[in-house]
XYZ file of C-alpha atoms in Angstrom:
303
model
C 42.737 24.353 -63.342
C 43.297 23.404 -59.739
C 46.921 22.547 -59.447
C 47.922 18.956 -57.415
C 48.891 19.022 -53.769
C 52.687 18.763 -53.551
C 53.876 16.014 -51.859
C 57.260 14.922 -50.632
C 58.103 11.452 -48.601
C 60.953 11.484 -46.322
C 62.425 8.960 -43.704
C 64.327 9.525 -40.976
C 66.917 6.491 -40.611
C 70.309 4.988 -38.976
C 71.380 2.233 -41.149
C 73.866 1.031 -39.083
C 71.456 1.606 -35.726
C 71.109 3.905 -33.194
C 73.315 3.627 -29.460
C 72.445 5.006 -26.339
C 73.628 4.170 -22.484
C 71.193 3.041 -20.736
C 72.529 4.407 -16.880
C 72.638 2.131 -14.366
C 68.509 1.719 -13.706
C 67.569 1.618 -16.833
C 70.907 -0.728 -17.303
C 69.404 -2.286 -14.229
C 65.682 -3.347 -15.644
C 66.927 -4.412 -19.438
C 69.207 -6.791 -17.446
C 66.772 -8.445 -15.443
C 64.110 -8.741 -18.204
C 67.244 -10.698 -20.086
C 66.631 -13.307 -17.347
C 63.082 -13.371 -17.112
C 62.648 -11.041 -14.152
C 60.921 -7.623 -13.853
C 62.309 -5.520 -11.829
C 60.825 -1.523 -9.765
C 63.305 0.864 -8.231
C 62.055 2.288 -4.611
C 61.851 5.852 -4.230
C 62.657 8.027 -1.307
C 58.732 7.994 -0.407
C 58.695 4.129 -0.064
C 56.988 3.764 -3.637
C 57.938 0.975 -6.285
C 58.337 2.665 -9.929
C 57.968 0.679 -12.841
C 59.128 0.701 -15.393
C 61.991 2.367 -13.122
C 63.069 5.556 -13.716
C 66.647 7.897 -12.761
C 64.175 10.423 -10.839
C 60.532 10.583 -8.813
C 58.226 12.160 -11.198
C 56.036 13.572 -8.090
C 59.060 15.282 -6.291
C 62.102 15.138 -8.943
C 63.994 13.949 -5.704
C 66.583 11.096 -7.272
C 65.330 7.240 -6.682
C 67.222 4.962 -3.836
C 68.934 2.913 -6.217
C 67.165 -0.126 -4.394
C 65.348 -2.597 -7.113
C 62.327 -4.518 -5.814
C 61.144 -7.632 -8.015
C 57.758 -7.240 -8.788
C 55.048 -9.422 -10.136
C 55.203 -11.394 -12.806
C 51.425 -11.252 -12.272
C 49.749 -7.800 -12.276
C 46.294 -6.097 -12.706
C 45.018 -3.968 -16.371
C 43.990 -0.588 -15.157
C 42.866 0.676 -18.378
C 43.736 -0.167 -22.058
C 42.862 0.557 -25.893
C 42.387 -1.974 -28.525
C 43.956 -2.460 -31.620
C 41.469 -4.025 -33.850
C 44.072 -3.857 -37.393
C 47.510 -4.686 -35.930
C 50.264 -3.328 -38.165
C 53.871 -4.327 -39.601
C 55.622 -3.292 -36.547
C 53.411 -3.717 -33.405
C 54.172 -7.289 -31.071
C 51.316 -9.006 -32.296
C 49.738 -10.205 -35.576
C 46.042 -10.041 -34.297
C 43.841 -8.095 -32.432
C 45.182 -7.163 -28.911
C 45.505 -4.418 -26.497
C 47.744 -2.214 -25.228
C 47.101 -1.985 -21.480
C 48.688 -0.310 -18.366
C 49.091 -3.167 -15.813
C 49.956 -2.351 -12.853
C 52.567 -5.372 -11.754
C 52.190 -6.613 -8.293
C 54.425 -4.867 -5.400
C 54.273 -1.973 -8.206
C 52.882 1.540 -7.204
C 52.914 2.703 -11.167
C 51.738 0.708 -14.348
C 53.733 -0.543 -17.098
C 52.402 -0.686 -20.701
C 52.559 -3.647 -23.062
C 50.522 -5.682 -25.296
C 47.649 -8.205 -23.665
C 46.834 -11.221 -25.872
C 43.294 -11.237 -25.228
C 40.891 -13.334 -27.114
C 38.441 -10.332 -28.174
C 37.995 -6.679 -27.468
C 34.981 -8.336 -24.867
C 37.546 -10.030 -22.957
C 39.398 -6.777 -21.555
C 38.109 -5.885 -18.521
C 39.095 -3.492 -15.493
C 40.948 -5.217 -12.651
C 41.627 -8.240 -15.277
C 44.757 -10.698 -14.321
C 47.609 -10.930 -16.475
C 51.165 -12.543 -16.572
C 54.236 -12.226 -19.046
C 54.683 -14.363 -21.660
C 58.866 -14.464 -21.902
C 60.494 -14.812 -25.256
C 62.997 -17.990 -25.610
C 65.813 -15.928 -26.591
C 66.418 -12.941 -25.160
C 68.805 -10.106 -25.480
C 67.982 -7.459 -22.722
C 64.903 -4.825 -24.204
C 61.444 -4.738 -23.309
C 60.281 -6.856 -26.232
C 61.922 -9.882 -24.178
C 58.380 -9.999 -22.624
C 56.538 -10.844 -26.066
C 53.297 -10.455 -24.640
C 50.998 -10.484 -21.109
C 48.615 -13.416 -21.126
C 45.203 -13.243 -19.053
C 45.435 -15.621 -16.112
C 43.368 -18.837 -16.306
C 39.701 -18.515 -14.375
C 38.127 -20.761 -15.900
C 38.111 -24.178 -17.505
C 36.544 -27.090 -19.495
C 36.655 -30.874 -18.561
C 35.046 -33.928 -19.971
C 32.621 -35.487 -16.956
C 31.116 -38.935 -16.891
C 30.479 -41.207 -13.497
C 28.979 -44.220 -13.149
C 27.697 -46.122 -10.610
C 24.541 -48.550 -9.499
C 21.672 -47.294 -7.279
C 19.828 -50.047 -5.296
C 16.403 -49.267 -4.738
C 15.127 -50.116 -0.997
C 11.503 -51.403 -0.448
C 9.774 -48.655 -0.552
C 11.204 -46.784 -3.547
C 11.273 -50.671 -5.767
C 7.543 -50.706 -5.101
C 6.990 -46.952 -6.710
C 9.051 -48.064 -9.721
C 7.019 -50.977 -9.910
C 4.047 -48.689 -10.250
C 5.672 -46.417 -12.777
C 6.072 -49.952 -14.602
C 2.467 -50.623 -14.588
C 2.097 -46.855 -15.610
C 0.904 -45.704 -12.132
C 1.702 -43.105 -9.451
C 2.179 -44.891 -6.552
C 2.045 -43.176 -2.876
C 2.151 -43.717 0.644
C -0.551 -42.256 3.318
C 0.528 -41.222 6.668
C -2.523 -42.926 9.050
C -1.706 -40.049 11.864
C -1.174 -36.762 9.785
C -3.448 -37.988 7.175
C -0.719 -36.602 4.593
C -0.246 -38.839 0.993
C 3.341 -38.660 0.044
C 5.012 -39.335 -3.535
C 7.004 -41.231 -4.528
C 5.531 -43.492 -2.045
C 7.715 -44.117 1.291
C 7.342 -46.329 4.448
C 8.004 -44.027 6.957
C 6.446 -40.149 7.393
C 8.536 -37.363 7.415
C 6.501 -34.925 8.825
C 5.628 -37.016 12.488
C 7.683 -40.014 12.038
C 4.757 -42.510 12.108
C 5.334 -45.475 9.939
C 3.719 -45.586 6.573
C 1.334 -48.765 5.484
C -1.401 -47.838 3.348
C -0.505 -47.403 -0.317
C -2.652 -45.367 -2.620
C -2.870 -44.925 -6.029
C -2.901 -41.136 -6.998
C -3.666 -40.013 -10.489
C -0.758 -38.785 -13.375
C -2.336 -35.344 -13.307
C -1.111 -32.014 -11.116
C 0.002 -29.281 -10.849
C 3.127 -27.230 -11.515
C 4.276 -25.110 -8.269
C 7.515 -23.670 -9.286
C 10.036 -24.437 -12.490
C 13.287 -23.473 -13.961
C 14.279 -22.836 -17.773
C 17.388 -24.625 -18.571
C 19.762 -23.905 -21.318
C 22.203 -27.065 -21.325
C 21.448 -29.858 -23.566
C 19.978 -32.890 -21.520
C 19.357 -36.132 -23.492
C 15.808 -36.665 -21.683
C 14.601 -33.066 -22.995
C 12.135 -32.602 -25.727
C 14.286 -29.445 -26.862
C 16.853 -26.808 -25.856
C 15.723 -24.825 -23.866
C 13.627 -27.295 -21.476
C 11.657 -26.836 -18.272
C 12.567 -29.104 -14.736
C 9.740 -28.517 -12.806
C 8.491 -29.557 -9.085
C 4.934 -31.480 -10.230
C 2.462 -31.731 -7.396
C 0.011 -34.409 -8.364
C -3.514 -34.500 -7.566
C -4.237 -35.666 -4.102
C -0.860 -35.315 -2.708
C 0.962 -33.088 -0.419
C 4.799 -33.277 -1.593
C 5.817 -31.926 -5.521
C 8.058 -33.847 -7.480
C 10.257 -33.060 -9.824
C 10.091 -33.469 -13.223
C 10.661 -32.513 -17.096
C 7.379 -30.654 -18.740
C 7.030 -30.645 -22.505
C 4.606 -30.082 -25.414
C 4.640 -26.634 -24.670
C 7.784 -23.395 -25.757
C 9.844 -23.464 -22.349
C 8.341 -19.415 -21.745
C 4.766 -20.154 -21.701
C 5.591 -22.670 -18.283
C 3.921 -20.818 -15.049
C 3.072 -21.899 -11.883
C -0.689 -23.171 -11.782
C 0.035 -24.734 -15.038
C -2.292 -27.946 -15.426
C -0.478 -30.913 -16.375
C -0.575 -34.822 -17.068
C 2.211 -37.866 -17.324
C 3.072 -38.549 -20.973
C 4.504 -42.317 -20.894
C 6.402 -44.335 -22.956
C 4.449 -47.539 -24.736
C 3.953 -50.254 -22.200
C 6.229 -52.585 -23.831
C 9.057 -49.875 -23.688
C 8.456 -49.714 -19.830
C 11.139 -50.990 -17.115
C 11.566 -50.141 -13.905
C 12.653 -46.458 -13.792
C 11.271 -43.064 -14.241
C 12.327 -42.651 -17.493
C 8.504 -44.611 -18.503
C 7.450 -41.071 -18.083
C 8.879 -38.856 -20.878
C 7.510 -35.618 -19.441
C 4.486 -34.104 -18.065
C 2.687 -31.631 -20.820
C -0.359 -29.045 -20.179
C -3.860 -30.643 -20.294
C -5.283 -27.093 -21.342
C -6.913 -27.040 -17.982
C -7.552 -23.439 -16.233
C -4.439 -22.646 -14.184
C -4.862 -24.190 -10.462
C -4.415 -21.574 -6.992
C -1.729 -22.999 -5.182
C -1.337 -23.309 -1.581
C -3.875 -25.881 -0.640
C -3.532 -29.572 0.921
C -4.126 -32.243 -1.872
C -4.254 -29.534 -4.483
């Protein structure tokens, strides 16, 4: 019979704790942390060690005895995550321990980074020291670096009143009778929409309205992800519309169709609201959705 693996269980322990000097850097660095500071010692080389230490680990040559403050702020340079914290670590949820390499500091410390998920951790990440209340003087004074706040969520909401000028009251009041209304430019012959009194192109002033149809063509779109209460769904497409017989696009939401299968060339016509829903504002159009015409070339005046 195979006999049972002998084991014994020891522990090593100093019931009435363990004392050691701490020398006058060390001394030094426990001291300052007590008050909320972190502090480097300068070596003979000009370089800032910290944690500080009694000698220069590249020449053994003892350090200046001058302390430098340093951070609080400083930079992860590498770090490994602790997905199943245990009894004794600093923190009672996932974090990492990181080297950060303080600010004014030529060598990087080690401590625990709060970090939301392992995703968060990043190289060249910002972090700052999150200071116990009471503290007695050891490196667990710091209880914690904290990343550094980059970004940041705020309610937004503005009103205000538009007032429509001649020219852009008498396209709404087209888009109220469920029509496109536009403006023709006598000397460059070019039909602009919405419909405007003067030309951009030469400057001539614009007189002749024209009706144009609800139908065009989409030139060039972009998928959007954020909820908007005039989309059919999330995701939606915004798209720059030129309708038939005009030579500026305009811009506008396209729907009855999965945001992917929108392309430039697409076919597509006005979908309005009931007439007794209409007032006088764009939103009598709900969106413009494909006719299931062949796809139109682009490039063309009055496509």
């Amino acid at each position: 019979m195979p006999s049972e693996p002998l084991v014994a269980e020891h522990a090593l322990e100093f019931p009435g704790g363990y004392t050691r000097t701490t020398g006058p850097v060390i001394g030094r660095f426990l001291t300052e942390l007590r008050e909320g500071r972190i502090v480097g010692v300068r070596t003979a080389e000009g370089r800032v060690l910290v944690p500080p230490l009694e000698y220069d680990p590249d020449t053994g040559e003892p350090v200046t005895g001058e302390f430098v403050e340093v951070g609080p702020a400083g930079t992860v340079t590498g770090w490994a995550w602790v997905a199943s914290p245990r009894k004794d670590h600093p923190l009672d949820r996932p974090f990492a321990w990181a080297l950060i390499k303080l600010d004014g500091a030529d060598t990087a410390l080690v401590h625990a980074v709060a970090a939301d998920s392992v995703k968060a951790m990043r190289p060249g990440m910002r972090v700052r020291p999150r200071f116990r209340g009471e503290r007695v003087g050891h490196i667990t004074d710091i209880a914690c670096f904290v990343p550094e706040v980059t970004t940041m969520r705020a309610p937004i909401r503005t009103e205000y009143r538009v007032q429509p000028g001649r020219s852009l009251s008498r396209f709404l009041e087209g888009i109220r009778d469920g029509v496109f209304l536009g403006g023709r430019c006598t000397r460059c012959d070019k039909v602009y929409v919405p419909f405007r009194t003067s030309c951009p192109s030469c400057g001539s002033a614009i007189s002749e309205e024209v009706e144009v149809p609800d139908t065009g063509t989409v030139t060039t779109f972009a998928i959007n992800n954020l909820p908007d209460p005039r989309a059919p769904e999330v995701p939606f497409v915004s798209a720059y519309i030129l309708l038939d017989g005009t030579d500026v696009p305009m811009i506008a939401l396209v729907g009855g169709v999965p945001a992917h299968e929108v392309r430039q060339g697409m076919r597509v016509k006005a979908v309005w609201v009931s007439p007794e829903e209409r007032t006088l504002s764009m939103a009598n159009v709900r969106w413009f959705a494909p006719t299931g015409e062949p796809d139109a070339e682009l490039g063309g005046p009055h496509a």
